PDB file of C-alpha atoms in Angstrom:
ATOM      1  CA  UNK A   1     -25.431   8.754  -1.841  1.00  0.00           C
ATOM      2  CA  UNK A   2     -21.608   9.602  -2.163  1.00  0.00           C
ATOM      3  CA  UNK A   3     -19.148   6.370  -1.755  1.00  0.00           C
ATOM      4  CA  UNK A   4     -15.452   6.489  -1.147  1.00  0.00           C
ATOM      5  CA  UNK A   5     -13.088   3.502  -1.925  1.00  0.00           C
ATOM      6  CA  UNK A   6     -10.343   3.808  -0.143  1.00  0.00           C
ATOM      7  CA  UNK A   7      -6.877   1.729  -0.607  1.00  0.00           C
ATOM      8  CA  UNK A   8      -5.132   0.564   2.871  1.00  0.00           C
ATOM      9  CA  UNK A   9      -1.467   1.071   3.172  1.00  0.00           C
ATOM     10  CA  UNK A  10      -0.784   4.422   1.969  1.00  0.00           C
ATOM     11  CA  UNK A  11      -3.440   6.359   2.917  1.00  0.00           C
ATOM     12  CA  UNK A  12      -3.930   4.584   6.213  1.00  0.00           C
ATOM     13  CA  UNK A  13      -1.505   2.405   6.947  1.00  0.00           C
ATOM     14  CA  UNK A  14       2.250   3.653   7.049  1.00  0.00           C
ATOM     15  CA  UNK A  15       4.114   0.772   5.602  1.00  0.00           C
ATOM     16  CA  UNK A  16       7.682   2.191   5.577  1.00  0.00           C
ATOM     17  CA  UNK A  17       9.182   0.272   9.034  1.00  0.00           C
ATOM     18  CA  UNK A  18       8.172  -2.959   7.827  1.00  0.00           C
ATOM     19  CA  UNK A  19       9.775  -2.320   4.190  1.00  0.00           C
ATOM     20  CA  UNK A  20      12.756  -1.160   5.799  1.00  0.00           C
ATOM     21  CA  UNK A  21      13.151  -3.900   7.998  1.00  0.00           C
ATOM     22  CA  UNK A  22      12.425  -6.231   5.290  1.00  0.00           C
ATOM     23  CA  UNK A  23      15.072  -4.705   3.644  1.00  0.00           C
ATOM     24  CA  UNK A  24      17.923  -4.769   6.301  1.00  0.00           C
ATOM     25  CA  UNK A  25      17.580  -8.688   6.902  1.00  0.00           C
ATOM     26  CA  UNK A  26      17.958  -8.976   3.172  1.00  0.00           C
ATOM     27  CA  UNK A  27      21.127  -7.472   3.513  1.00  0.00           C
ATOM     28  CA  UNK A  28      22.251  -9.752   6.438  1.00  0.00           C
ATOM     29  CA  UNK A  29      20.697 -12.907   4.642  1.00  0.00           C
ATOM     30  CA  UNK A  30      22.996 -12.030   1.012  1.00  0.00           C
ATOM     31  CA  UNK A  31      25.896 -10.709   2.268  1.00  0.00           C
ATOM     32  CA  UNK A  32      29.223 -12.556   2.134  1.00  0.00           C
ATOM     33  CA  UNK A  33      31.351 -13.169   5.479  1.00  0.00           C
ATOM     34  CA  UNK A  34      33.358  -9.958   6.120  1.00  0.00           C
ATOM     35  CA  UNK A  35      31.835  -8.140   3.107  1.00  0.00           C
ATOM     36  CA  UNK A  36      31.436  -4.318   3.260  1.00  0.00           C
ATOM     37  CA  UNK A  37      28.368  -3.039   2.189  1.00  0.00           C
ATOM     38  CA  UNK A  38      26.615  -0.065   2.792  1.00  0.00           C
ATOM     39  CA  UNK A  39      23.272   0.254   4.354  1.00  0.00           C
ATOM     40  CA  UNK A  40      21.099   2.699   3.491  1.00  0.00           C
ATOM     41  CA  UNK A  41      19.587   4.884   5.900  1.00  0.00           C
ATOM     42  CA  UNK A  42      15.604   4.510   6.499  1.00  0.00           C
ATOM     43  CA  UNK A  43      14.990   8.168   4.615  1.00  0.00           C
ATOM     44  CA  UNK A  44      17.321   6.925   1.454  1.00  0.00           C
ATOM     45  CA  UNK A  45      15.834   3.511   1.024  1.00  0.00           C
ATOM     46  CA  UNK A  46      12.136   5.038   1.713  1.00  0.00           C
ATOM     47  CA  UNK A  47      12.578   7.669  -1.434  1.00  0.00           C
ATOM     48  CA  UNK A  48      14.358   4.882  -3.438  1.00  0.00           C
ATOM     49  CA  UNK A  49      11.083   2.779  -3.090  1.00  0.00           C
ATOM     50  CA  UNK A  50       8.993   5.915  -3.589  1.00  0.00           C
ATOM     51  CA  UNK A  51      10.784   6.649  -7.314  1.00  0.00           C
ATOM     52  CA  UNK A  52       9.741   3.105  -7.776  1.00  0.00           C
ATOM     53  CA  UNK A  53      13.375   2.061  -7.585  1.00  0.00           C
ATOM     54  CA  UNK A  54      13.646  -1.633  -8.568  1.00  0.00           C
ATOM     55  CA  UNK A  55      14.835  -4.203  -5.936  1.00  0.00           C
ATOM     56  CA  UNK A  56      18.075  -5.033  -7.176  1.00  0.00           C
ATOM     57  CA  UNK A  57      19.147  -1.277  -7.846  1.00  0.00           C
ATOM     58  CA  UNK A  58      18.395  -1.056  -4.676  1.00  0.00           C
ATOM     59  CA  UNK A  59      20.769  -4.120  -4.072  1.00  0.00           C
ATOM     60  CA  UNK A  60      23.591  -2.832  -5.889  1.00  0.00           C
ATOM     61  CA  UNK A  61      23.500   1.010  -4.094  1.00  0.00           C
ATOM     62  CA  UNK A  62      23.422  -1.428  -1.051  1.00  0.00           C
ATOM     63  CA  UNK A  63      27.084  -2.723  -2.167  1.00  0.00           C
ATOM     64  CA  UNK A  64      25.745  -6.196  -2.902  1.00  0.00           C
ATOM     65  CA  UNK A  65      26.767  -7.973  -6.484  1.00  0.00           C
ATOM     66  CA  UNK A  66      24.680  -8.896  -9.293  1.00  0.00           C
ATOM     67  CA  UNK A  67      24.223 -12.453  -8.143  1.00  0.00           C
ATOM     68  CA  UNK A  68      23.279 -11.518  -4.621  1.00  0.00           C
ATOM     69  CA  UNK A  69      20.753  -8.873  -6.061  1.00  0.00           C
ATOM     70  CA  UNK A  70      19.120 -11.363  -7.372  1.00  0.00           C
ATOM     71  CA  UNK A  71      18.924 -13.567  -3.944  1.00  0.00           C
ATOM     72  CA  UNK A  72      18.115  -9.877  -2.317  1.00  0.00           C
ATOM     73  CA  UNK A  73      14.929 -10.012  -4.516  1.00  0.00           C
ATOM     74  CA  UNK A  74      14.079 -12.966  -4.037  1.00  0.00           C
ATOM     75  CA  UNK A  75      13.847 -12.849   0.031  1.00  0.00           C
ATOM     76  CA  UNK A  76      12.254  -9.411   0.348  1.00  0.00           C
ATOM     77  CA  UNK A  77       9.593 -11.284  -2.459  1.00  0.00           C
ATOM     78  CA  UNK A  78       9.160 -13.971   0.220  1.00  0.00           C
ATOM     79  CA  UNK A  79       9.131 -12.306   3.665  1.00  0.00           C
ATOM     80  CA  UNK A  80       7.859  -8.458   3.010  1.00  0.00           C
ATOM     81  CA  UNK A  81       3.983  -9.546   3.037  1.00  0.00           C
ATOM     82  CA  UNK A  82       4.472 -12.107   6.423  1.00  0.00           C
ATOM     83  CA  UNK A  83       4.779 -12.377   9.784  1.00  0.00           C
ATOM     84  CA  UNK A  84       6.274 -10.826  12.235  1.00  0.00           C
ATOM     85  CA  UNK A  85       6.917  -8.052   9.976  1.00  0.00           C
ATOM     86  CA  UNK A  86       2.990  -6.354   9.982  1.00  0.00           C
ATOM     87  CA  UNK A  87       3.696  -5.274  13.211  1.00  0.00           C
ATOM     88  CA  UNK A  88       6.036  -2.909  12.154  1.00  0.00           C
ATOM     89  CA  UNK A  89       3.385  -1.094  10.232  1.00  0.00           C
ATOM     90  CA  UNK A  90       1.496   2.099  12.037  1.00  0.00           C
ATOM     91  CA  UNK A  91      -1.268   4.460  11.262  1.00  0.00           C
ATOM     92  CA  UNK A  92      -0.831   7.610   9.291  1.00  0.00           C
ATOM     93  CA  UNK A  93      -1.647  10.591  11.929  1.00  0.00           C
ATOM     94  CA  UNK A  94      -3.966  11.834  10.450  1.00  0.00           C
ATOM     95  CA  UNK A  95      -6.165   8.202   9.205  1.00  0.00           C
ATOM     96  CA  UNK A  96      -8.621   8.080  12.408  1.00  0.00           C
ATOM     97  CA  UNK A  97      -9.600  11.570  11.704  1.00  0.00           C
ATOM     98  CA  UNK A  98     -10.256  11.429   7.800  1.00  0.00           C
ATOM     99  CA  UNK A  99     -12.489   7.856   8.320  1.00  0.00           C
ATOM    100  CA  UNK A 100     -14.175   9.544  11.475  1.00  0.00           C
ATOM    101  CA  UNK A 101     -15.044  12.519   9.345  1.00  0.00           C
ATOM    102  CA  UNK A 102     -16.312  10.310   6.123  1.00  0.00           C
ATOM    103  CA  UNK A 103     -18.577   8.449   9.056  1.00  0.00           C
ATOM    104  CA  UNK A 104     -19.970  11.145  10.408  1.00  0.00           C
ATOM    105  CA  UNK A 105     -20.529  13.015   7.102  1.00  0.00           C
ATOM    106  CA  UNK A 106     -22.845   9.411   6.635  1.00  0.00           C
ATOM    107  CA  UNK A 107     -20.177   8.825   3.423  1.00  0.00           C
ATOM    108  CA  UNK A 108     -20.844   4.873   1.599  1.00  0.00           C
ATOM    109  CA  UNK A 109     -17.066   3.843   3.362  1.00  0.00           C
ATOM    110  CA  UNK A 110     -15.436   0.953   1.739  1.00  0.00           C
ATOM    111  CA  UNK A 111     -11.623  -0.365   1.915  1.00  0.00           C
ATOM    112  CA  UNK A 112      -9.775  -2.057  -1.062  1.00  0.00           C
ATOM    113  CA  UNK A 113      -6.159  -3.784  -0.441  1.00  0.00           C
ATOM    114  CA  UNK A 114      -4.360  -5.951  -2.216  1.00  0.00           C
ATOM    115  CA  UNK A 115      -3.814  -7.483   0.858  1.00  0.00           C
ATOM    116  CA  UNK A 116      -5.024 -10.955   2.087  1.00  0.00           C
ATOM    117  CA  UNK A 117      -7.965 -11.784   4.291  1.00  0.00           C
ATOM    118  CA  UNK A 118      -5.453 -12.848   7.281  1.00  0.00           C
ATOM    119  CA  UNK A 119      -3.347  -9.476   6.517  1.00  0.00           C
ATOM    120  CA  UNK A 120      -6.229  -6.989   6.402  1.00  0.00           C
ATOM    121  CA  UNK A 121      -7.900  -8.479   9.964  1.00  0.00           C
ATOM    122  CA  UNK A 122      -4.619  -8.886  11.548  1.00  0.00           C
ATOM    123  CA  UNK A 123      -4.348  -4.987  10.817  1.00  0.00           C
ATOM    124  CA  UNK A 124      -8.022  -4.233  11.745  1.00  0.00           C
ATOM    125  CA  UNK A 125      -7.476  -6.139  14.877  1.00  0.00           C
ATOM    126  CA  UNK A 126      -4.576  -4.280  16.176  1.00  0.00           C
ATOM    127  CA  UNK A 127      -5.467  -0.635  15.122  1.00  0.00           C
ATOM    128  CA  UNK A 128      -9.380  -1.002  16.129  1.00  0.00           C
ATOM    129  CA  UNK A 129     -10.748  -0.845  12.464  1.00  0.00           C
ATOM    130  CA  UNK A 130     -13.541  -2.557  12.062  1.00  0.00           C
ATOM    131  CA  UNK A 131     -15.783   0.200  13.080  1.00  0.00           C
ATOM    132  CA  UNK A 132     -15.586   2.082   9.355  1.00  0.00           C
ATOM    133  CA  UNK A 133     -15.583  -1.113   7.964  1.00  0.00           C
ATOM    134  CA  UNK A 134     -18.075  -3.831   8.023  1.00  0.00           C
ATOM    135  CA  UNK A 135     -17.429  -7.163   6.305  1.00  0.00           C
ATOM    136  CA  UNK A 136     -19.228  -6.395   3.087  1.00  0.00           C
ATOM    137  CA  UNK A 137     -17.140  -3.146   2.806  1.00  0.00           C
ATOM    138  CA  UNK A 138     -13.649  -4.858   2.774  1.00  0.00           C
ATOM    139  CA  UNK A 139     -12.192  -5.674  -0.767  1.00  0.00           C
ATOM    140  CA  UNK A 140      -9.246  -7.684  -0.491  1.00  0.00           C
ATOM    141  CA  UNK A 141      -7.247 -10.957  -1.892  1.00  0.00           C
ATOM    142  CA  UNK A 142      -8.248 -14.374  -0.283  1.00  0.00           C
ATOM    143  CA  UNK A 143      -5.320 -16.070   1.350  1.00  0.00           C
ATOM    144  CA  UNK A 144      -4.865 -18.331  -1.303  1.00  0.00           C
ATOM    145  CA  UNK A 145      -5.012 -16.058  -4.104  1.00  0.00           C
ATOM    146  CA  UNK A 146      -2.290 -16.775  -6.600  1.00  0.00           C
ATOM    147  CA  UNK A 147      -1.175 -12.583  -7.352  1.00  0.00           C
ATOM    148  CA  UNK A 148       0.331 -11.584 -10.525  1.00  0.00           C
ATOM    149  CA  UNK A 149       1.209  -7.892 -10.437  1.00  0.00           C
ATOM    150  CA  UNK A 150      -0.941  -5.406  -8.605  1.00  0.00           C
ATOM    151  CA  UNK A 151      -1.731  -3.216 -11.437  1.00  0.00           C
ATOM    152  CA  UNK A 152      -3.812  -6.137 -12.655  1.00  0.00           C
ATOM    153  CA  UNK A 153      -4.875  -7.733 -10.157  1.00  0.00           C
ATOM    154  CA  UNK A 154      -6.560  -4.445  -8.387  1.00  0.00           C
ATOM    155  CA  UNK A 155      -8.683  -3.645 -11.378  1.00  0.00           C
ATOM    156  CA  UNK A 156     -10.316  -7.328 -10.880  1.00  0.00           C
ATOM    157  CA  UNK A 157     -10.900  -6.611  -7.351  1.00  0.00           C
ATOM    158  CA  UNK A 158     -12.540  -2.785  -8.433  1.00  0.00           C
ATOM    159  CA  UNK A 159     -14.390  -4.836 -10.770  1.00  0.00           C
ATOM    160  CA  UNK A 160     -16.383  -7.267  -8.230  1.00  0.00           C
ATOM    161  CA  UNK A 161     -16.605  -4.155  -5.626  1.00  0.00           C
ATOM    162  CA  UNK A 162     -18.776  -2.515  -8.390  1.00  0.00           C
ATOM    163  CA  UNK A 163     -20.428  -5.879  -9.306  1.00  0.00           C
ATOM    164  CA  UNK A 164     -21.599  -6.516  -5.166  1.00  0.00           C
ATOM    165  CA  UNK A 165     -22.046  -2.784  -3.829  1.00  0.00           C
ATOM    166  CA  UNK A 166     -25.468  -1.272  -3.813  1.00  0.00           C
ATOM    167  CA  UNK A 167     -25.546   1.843  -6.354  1.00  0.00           C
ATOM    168  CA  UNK A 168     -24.598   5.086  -5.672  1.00  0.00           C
ATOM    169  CA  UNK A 169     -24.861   8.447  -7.270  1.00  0.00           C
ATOM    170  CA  UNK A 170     -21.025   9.396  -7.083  1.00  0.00           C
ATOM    171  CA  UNK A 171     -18.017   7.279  -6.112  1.00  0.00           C
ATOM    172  CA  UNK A 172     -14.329   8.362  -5.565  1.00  0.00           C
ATOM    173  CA  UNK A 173     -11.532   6.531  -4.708  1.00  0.00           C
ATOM    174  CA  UNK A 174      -8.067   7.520  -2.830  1.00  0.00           C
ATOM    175  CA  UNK A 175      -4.860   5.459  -3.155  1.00  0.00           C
ATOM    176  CA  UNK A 176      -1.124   5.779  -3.878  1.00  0.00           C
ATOM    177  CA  UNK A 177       0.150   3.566  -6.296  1.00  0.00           C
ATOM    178  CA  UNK A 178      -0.751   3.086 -10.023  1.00  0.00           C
ATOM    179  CA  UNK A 179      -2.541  -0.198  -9.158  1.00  0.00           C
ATOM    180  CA  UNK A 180      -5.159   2.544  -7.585  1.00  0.00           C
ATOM    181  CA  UNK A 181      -4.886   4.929 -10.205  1.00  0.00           C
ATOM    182  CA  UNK A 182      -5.651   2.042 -12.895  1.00  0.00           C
ATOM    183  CA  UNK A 183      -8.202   0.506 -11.247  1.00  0.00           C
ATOM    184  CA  UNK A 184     -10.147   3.476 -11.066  1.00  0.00           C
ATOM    185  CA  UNK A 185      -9.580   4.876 -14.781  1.00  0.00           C
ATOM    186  CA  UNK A 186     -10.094   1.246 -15.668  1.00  0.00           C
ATOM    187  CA  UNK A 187     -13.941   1.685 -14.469  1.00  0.00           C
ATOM    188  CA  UNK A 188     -14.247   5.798 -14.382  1.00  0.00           C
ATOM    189  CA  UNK A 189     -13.954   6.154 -11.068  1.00  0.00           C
ATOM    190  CA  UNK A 190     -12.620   9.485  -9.888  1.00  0.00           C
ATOM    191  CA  UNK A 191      -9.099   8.859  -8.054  1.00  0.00           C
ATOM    192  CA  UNK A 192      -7.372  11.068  -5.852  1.00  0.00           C
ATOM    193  CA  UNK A 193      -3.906   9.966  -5.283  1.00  0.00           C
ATOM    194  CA  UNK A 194      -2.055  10.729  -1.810  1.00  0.00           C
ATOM    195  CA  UNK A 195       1.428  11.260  -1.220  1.00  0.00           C
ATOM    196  CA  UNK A 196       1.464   9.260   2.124  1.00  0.00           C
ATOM    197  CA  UNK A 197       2.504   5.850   0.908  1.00  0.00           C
ATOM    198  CA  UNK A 198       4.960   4.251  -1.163  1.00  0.00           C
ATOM    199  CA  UNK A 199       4.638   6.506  -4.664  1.00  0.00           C
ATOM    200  CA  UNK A 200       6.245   9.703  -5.138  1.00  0.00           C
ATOM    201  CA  UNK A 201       4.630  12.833  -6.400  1.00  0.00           C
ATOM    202  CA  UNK A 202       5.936  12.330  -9.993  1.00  0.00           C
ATOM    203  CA  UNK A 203       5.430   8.336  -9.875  1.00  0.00           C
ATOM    204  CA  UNK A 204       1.893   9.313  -9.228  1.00  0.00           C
ATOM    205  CA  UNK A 205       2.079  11.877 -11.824  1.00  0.00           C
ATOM    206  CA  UNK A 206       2.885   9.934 -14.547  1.00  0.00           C
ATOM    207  CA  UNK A 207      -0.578   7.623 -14.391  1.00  0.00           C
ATOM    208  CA  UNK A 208      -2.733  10.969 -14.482  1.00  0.00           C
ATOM    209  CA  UNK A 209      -4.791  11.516 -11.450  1.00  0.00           C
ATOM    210  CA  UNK A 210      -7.701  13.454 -11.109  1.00  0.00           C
ATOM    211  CA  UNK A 211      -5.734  14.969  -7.897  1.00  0.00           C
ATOM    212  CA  UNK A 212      -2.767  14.468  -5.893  1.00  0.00           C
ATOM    213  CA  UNK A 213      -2.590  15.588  -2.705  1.00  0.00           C
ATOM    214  CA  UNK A 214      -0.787  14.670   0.832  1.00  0.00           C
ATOM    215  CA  UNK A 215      -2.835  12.529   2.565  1.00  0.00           C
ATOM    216  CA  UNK A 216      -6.095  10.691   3.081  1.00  0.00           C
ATOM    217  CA  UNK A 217      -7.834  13.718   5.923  1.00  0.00           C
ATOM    218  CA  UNK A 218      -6.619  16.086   2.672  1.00  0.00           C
ATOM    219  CA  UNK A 219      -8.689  14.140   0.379  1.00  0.00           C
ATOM    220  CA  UNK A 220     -11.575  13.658   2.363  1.00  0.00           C
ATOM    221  CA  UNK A 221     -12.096  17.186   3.216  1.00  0.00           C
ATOM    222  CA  UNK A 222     -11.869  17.791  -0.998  1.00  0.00           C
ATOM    223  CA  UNK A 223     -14.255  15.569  -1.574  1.00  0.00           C
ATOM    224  CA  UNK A 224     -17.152  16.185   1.321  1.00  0.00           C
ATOM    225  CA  UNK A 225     -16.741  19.902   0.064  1.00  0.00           C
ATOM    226  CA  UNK A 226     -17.824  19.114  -3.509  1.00  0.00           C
TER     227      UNK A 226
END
């Protein structure tokens, strides 16, 4: 039996409203009275955070100071993963067509997310999810799980996903980050990496995928043609 691991936002969850928005009450919260700064447009700030950009660069292009980089930082840190803000997140177009496709083609289907338990069914609940995934197919932190970074904490969670699932004679996994990309190589796992989430083509480059391509339906088809 074939098995695909697939990461959440990125290949089916388009994160970018939420990070933006995120990012303009940062601005609001650290700016000075009568201050003139310089917000970025959605498309900038989304390929900043794409070339892995760091916060405070961000900040400073922004027309914030040092010191109030640091404060900018420190709020997006604190409000990017809560509430209200994941309902500014939407499906990729194409998602519901690639996880239809890996259903029908009778495809192992299981999810992995560094997000929490309240996250992940918050999502599943509004976008209708829980078809493709049953509860012993979701891999994701509990709500009290203290996180370090995410390229070591997803390895761990790759690591009990192998230890629980039944075996299978092939397994792939699709993400876009180099939390995905390292979790896989960290266990062999083949890893496509998609250019629909928060990693640019070069970011995703430089961890050594077994494939890049554009987006989860692309990587699906790849793989159900093997």
């Amino acid at each position: 039996m074939l098995r695909l691991i697939t990461d959440f936002d990125g290949p089916i969850m388009d994160v970018s409203e939420r990070y933006y928005r995120v990012y303009q009450l940062c601005l609001e919260k650290t700016r000075y009275p009568e201050q003139t700064i310089t917000e970025l447009s959605k498309t900038e700030f989304w390929q900043l955070k794409r070339s892995h950009t760091p916060e405070i660069q961000i900040a400073l292009k922004s027309g914030l100071d040092a010191q109030q980089g640091q404060q900018f930082s420190q709020i997006r840190k604190q409000t990017v993963h809560t509430q209200p803000y994941f309902q500014y997140d939407a499906l990729i177009s194409t998602a519901l067509d690639a996880l239809s496709k890996v259903e029908a083609a009778g495809v192992d289907l299981a999810v992995m997310t560094m997000r929490r338990v309240r996250e992940l069914d918050y999502a599943f609940n509004q976008h209708n999810l829980s078809q493709f995934f049953p509860e012993n197919r979701r891999y994701c932190l509990s709500n009290d799980y203290v996180k370090t970074r995410d390229i070591e904490d997803k390895p761990l969670l790759m690591a009990r996903a192998l230890a629980e699932l039944p075996p299978v004679t092939d397994t792939w996994m699709v993400g876009d980050t180099e939390a995905d990309i390292t979790a896989a190589k960290t266990h062999n796992i083949k890893i496509i990496a998609v250019e629909s989430g928060i990693r640019d083509r070069a970011q995703l480059a430089s961890y050594q995928p077994d494939m890049i391509v554009t987006d989860l339906k692309t990587a699906v088809d790849f793989i159900l043609n093997q």
